[in-house]
Short mmCIF file of C-alpha atoms in Angstrom, two decimals:
data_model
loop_
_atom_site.label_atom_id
_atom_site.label_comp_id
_atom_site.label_asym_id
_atom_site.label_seq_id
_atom_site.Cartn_x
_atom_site.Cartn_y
_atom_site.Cartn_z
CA UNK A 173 10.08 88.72 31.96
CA UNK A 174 9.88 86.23 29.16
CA UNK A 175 12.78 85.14 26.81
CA UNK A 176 13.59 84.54 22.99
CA UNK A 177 14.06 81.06 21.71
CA UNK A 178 18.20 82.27 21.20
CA UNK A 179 18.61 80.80 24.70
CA UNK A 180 21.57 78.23 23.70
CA UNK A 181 23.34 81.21 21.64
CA UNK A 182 23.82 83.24 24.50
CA UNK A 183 26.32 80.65 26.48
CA UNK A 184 29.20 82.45 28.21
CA UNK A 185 32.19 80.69 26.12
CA UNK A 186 34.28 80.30 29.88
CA UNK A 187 31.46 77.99 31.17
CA UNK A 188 28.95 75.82 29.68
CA UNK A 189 25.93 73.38 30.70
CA UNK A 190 28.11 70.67 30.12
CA UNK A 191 30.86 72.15 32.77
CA UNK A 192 27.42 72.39 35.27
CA UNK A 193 26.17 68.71 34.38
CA UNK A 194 29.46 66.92 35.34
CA UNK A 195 29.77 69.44 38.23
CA UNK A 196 26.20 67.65 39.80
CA UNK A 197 27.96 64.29 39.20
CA UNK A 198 30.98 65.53 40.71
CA UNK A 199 29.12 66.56 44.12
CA UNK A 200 26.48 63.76 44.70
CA UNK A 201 28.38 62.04 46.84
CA UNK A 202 28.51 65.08 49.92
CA UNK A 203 25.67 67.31 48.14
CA UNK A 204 22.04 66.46 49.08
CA UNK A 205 18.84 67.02 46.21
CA UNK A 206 17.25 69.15 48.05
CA UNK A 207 13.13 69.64 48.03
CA UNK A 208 11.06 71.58 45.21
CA UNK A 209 7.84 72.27 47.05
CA UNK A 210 4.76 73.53 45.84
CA UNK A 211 3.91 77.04 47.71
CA UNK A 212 0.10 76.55 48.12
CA UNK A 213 -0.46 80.21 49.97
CA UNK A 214 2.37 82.43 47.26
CA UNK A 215 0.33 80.47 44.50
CA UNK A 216 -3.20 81.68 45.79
CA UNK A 217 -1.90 85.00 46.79
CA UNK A 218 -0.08 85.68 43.64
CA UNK A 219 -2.61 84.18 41.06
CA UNK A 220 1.00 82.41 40.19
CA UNK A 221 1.75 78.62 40.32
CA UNK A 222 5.12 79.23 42.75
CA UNK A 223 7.46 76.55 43.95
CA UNK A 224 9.94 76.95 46.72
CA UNK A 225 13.59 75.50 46.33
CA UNK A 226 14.38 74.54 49.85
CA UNK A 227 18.23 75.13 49.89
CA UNK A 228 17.52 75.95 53.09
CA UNK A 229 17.50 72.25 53.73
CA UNK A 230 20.94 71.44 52.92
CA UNK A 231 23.38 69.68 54.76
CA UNK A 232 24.79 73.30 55.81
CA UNK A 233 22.01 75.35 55.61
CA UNK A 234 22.79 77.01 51.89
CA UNK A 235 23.79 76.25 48.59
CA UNK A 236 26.96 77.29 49.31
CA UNK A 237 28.26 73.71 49.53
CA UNK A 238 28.39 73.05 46.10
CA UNK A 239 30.41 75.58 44.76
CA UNK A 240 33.05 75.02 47.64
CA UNK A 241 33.10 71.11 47.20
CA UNK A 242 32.84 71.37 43.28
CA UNK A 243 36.13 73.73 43.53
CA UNK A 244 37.73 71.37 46.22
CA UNK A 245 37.39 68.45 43.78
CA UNK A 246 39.93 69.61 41.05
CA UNK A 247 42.39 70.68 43.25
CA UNK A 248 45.48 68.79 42.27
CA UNK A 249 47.34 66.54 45.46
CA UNK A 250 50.15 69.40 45.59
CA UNK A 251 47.39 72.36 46.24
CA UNK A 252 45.37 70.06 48.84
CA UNK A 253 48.54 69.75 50.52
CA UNK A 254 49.52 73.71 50.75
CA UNK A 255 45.81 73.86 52.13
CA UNK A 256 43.14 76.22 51.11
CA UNK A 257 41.69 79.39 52.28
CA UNK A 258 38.06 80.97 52.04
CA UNK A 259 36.69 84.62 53.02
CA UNK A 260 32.79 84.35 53.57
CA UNK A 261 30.11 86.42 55.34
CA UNK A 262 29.13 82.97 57.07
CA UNK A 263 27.77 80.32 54.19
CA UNK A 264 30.35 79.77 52.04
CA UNK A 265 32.54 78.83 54.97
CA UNK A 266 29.88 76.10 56.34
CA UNK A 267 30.20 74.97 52.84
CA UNK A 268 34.25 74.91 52.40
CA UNK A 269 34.03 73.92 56.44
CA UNK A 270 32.11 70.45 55.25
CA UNK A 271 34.21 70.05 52.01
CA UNK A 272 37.31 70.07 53.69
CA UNK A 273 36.53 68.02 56.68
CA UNK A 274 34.65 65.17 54.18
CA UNK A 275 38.07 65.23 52.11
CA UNK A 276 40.27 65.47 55.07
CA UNK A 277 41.76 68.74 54.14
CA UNK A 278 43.27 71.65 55.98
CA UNK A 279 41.49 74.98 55.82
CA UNK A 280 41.35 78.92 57.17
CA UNK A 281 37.98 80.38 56.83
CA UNK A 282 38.11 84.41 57.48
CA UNK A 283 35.12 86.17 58.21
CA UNK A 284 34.20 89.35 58.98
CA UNK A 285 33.29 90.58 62.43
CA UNK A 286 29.56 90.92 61.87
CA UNK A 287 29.11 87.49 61.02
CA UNK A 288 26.37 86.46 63.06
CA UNK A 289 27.93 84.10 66.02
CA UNK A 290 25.62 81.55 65.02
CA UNK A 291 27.06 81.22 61.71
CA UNK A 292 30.50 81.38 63.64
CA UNK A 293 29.22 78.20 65.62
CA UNK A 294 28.06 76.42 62.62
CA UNK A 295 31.59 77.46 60.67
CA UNK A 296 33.99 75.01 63.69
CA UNK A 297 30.80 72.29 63.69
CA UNK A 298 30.74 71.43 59.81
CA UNK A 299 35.16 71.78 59.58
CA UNK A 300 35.57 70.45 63.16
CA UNK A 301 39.77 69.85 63.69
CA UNK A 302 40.23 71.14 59.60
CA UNK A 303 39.10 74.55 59.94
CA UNK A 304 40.75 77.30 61.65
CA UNK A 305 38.38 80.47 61.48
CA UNK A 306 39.66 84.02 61.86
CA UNK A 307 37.34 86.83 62.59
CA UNK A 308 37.99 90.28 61.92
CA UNK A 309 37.29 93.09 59.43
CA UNK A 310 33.70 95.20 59.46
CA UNK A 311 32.63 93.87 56.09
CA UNK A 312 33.62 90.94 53.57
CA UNK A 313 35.68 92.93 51.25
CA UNK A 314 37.92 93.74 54.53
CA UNK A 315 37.70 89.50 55.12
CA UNK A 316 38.45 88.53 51.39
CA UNK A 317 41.67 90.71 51.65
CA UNK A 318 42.87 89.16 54.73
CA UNK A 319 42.46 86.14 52.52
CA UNK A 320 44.26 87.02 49.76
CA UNK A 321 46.80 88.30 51.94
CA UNK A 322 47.38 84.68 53.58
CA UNK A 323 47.53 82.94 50.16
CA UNK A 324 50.34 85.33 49.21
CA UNK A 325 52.08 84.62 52.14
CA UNK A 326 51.52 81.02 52.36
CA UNK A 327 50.98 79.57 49.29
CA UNK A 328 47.63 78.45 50.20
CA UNK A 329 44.89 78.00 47.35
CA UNK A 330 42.16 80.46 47.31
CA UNK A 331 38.71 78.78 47.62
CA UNK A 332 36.25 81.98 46.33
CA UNK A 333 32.41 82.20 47.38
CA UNK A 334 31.84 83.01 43.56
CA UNK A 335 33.78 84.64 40.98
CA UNK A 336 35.50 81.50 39.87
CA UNK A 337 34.69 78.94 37.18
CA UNK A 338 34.50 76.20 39.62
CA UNK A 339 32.60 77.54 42.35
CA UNK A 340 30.19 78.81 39.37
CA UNK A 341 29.35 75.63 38.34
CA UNK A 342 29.08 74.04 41.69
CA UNK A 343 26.14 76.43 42.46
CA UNK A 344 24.65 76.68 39.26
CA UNK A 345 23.91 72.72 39.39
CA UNK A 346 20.60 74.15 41.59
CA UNK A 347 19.28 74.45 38.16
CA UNK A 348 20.06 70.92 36.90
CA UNK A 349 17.62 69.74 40.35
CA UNK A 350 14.80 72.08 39.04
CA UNK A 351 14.86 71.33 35.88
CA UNK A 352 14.71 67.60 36.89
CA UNK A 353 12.06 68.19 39.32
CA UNK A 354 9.51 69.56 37.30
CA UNK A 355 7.37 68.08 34.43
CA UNK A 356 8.06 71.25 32.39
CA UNK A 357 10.62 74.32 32.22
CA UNK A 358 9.26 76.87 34.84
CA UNK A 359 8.49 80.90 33.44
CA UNK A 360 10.96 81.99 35.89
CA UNK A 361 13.43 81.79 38.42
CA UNK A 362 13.84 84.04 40.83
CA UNK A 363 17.23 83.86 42.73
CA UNK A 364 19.74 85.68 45.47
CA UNK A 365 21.88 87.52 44.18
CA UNK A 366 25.34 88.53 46.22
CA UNK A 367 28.65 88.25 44.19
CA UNK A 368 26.88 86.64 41.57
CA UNK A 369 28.27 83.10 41.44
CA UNK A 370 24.93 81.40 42.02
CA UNK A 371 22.77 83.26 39.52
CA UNK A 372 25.53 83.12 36.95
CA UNK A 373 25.67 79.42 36.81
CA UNK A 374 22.31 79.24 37.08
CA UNK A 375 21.56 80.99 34.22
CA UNK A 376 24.33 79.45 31.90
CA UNK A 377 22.78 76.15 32.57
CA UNK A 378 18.83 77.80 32.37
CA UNK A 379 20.09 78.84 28.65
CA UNK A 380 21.37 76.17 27.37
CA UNK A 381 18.74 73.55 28.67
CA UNK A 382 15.59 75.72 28.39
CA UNK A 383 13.78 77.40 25.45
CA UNK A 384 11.24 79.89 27.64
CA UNK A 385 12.77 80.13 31.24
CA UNK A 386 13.89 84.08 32.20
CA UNK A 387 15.51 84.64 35.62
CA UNK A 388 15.24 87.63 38.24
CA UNK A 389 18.13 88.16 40.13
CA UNK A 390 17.35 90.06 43.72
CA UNK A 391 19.52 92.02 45.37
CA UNK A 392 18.94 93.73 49.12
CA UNK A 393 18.99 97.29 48.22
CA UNK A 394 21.38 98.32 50.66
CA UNK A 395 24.23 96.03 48.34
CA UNK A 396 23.05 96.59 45.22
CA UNK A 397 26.15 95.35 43.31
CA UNK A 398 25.26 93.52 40.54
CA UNK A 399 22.99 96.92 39.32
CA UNK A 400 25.49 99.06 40.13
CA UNK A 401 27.94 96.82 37.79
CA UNK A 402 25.46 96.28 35.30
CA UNK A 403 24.47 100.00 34.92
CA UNK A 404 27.94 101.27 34.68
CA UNK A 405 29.54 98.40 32.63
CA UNK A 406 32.12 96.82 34.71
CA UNK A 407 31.82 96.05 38.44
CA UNK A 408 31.96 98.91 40.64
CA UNK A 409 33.41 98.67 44.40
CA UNK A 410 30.05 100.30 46.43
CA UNK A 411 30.79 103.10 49.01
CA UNK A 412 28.55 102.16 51.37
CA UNK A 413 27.48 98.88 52.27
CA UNK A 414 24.20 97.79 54.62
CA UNK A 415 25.25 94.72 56.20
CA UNK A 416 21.84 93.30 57.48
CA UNK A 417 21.45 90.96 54.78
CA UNK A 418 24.51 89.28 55.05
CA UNK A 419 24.42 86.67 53.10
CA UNK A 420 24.31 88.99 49.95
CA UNK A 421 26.08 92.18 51.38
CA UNK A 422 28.97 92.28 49.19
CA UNK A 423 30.33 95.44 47.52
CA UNK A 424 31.80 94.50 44.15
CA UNK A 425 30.43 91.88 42.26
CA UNK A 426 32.37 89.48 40.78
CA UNK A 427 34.43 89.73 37.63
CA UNK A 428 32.90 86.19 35.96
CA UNK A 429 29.63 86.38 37.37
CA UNK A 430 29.13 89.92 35.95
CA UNK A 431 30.47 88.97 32.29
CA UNK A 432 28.00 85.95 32.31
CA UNK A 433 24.87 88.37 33.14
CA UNK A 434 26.00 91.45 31.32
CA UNK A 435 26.19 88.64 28.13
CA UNK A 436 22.56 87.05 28.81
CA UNK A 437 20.55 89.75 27.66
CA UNK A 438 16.77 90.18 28.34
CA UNK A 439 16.82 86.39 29.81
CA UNK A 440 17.79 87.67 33.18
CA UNK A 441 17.23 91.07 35.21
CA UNK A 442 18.31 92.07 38.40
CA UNK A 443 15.84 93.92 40.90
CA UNK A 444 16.42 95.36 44.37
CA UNK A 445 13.93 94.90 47.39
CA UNK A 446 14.35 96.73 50.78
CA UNK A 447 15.34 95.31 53.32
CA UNK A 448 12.11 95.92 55.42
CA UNK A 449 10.11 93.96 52.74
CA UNK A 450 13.02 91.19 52.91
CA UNK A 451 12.12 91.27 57.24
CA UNK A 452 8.31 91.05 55.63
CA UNK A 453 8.90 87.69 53.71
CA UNK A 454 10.95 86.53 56.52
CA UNK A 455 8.60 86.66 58.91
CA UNK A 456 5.67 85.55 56.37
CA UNK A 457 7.63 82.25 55.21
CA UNK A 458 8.27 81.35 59.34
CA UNK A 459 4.59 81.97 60.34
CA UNK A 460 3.06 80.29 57.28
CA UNK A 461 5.22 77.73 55.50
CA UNK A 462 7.36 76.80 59.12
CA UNK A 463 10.51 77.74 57.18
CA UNK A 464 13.34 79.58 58.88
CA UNK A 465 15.16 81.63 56.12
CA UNK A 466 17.90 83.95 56.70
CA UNK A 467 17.99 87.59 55.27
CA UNK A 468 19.60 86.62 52.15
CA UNK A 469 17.17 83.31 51.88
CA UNK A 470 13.91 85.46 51.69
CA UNK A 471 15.04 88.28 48.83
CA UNK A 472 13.73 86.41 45.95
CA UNK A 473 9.97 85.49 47.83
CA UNK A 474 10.08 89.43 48.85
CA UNK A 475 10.88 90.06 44.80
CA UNK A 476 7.98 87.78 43.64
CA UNK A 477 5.69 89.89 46.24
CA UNK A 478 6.99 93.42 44.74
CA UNK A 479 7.27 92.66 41.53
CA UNK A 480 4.73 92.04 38.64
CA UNK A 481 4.92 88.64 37.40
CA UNK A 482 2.80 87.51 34.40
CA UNK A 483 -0.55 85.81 35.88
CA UNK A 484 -0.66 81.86 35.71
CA UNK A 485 3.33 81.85 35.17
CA UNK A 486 5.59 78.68 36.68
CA UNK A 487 7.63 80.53 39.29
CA UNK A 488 10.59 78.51 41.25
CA UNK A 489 12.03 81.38 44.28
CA UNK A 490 15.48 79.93 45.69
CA UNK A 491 15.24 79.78 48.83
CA UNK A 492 19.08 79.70 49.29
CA UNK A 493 20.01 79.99 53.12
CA UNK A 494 18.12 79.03 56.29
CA UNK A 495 21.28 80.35 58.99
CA UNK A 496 18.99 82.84 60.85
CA UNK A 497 20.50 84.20 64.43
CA UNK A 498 17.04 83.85 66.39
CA UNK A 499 18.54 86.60 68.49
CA UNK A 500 18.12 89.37 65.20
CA UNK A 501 14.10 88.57 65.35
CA UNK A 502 13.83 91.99 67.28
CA UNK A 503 15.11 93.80 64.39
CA UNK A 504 13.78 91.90 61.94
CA UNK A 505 9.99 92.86 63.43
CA UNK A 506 10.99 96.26 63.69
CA UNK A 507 11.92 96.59 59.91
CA UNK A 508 9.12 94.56 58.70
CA UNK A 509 6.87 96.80 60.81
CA UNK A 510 8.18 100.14 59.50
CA UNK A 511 8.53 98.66 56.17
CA UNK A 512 4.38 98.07 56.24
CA UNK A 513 3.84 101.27 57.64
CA UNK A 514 2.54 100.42 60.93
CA UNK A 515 5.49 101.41 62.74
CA UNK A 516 6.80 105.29 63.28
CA UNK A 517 8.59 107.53 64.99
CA UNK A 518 8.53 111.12 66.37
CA UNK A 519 9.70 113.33 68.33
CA UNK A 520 6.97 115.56 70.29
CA UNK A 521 7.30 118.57 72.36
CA UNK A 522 5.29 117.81 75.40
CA UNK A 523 3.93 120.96 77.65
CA UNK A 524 5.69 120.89 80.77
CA UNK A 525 2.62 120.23 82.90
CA UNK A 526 0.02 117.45 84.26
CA UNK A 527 -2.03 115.22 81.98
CA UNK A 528 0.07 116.27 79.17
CA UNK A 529 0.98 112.69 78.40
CA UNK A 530 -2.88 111.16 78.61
CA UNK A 531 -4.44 114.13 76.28
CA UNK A 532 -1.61 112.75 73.71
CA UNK A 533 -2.61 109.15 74.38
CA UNK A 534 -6.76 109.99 74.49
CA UNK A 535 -6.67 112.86 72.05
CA UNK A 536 -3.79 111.80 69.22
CA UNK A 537 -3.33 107.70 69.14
CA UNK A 538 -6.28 105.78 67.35
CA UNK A 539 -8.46 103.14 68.78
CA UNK A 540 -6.11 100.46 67.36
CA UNK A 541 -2.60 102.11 67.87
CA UNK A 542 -0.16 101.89 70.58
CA UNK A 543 2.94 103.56 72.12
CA UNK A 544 5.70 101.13 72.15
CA UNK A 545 8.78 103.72 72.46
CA UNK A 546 8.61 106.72 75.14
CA UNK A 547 11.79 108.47 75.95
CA UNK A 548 12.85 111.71 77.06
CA UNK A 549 15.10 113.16 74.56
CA UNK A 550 16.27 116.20 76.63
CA UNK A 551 15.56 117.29 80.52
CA UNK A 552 15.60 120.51 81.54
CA UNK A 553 13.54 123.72 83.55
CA UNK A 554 11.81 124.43 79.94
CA UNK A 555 8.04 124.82 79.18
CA UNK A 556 8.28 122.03 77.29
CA UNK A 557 10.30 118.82 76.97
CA UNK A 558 10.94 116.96 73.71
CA UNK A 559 10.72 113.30 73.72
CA UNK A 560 11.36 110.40 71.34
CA UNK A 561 7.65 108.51 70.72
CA UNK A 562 7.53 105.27 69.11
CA UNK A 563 3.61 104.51 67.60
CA UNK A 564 2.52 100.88 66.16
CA UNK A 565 -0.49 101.38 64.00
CA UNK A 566 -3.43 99.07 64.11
CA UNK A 567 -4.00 100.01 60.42
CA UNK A 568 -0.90 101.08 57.69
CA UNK A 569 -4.22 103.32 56.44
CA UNK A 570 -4.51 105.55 59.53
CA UNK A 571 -1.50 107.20 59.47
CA UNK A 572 -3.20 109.85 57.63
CA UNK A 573 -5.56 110.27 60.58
CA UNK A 574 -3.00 110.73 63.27
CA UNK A 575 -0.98 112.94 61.09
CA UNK A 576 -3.90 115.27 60.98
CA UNK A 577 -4.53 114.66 64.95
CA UNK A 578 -1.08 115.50 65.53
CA UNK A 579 -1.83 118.98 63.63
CA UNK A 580 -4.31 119.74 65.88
CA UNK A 581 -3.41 119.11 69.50
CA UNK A 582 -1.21 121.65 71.15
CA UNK A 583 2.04 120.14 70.67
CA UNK A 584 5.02 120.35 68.23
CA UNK A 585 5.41 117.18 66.29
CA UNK A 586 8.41 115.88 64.18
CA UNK A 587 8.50 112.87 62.48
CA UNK A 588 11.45 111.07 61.83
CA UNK A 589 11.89 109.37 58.60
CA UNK A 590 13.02 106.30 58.05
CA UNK A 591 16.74 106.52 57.04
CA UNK A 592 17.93 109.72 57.93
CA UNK A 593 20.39 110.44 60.13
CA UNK A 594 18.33 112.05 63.13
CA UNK A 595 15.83 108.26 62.57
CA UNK A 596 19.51 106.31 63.12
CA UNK A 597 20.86 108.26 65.88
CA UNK A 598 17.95 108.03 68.10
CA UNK A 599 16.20 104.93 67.14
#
């Protein structure tokens, strides 16, 4: 993960430090410097010295404020007064929500229909009377065209999450904070990756301002974009979308963001984590640290857990977005859990006849494991009934062991694996 000295050589000719630099003067005034902190328990567990960049902690709950006011800025009178329009999966509209309400200008945020509501609720509280949101669409792509759609028909200015210039710069001044922050360059930065805007400007700054600094970009791999882009050459639209971390569930990455990465060289990579190991950091970064990150917030602490990172290295994860629906905890434990391996599913042919059920639980489960799921799949005047058996583990290591208990016992066992269709049907 470590880069040349040709840092300052690689600068994408369409934006430059310089462009970032007067973007952090441009936003002071509505942007807050948000925390560097020292991660005591990543650091011990990692044999790393890691630092968390609490964008969280922003005004909106994301970084996605400074791309949106940073754009806002340079509008001319004229294009302030035809208003502006945004498409987000939540953040970027808290982020053009605040913008235009602080500079007292008119704005239509569409998002689409899976945006969590409390990102909805957030959306009308940052743009109060200057933001008119319209919901509709199964996925962002289906939002942004709604979007482009109104600015055709309107004349409205388009106000992008990230492939534009502007917006680029906006939330690549996150680097500008770290580098100020700490007494020397860090090894890496690991950062979000959705469209692309943040890590884009990130890195333009990073190589112009540093001599040793790479970056890891993250992406869930359910909306692996930027990979797809980068291993085919251009950006690629994705057929199929997962939409649980939606913060960075977009299916094309953007045009700019793209040309700056696929120009960097070996200073940045992009990696994909699972979703269930996203859930994992989640969960770990509420219990430990007390912070609430979204989906999209936790990819680049559940990258520095899954992927091999020099020993004694400066780390700096971006922590970019904090707006969590508590109501998607349920799912989030599930995935974490089957992520682990302490969580599975089967489907078991029971004998039709008494005690069938307590030889199972006596003779199959563990000392340590549990039945959290029991369901009839089918009932009917056969021998034997089928039913749907959710097990939590006490130990990831004794699968094994019931596996082989399983074999033994008198009943026909299936299990379902994770991400097939017969594990999303009936789970």
């Amino acid at each position: 993960m470590s880069a040349d000295l040709s840092h300052a050589s690689r600068r994408s000719a369409p934006l430059g430090a310089s462009d970032i630099d007067e973007a952090a003067l441009r936003i002071s005034g509505v942007v807050s410097r948000t925390p560097l902190e020292y991660g005591d328990r990543l650091s011990a567990i990692t044999g790393l010295e890691v630092y968390l960049k609490r964008e969280d902690l922003q005004s909106v709950r994301s970084y996605k404020l400074r791309g949106a006011y940073n754009l806002l800025m340079q509008l001319t009178p004229d294009e302030l007064a035809a208003g502006v329009v945004c498409a987000s999966a939540g953040n970027h509209a808290q982020g053009f929500a605040k913008a235009c309400r602080s500079m007292g200008v008119h704005g239509r945020v569409y998002v689409p229909a899976k945006t969590p509501k409390q990102k909805r609720d957030r959306i009308r509280y940052h743009g109060g009377d200057f933001i008119e949101l319209i919901v509709g669409g199964a996925t962002f792509d289906v939002a942004a065209a709604a979007a482009l759609a109104d600015v055709e028909r309107t004349g409205a200015t388009l106000v992008p999450p990230y492939d534009d210039l502007r917006t680029m710069a906006g939330q690549g001044t996150i680097a500008v904070e770290i580098l100020q922050q700490l007494e020397a360059e860090p090894d890496l930065v690991i950062v979000p990756v959705g469209g692309g805007g943040c890590i884009s400007g990130m890195t333009t700054y990073l190589a112009e301002r540093t001599v040793k600094t790479s970056v890891l970009g993250v992406e869930p791999a359910g909306a692996a974009s930027m990979l797809a882009a980068l291993a085919t050459g251009e950006p690629v639209t994705l057929d199929h979308v997962d939409q649980f971390v939606d913060g960075a569930a977009v299916a094309r990455a953007g045009a700019l963001p793209y040309a700056v990465l696929s120009a960097a060289g070996d200073m940045v990579s992009i990696t994909a984590v699972d979703e269930g190991a996203v859930c994992t950091a989640m969960l770990d970064l509420y219990q430990n640290e007390g912070i609430i990150a979204e989906p999209a917030g936790a990819l680049s602490v559940a990258a520095l857990m899954e992927n091999g990172v020099e020993a004694g290295s400066t780390v700096v994860c971006l922590i970019s977005g904090g707006n969590n629906d508590v109501s998607r905890y349920n799912e989030v434990l599930e995935r974490s859990l089957v992520h682990l391996g302490l969580k599975h599913y089967f489907l078991v042919d029971f004998p039709q006849e008494p005690g069938a059920l307590r030889r199972f639980l006596d003779e199959v489960l563990g000392p340590g494991d549990d039945v959290t799921l029991f369901e009839y799949v089918k009932r009917n005047n056969r021998e034997t009934g089928e039913a749907l058996v959710g097990v939590e583990l006490g130990s990831a290591a004794g699968y094994d062991g019931l596996m082989e208990r399983m074999r033994r016992s008198d009943m026909h066992v299936e299990a379902l694996e994770p991400g097939s269709p017969a594990y999303r049907y009936l789970t």
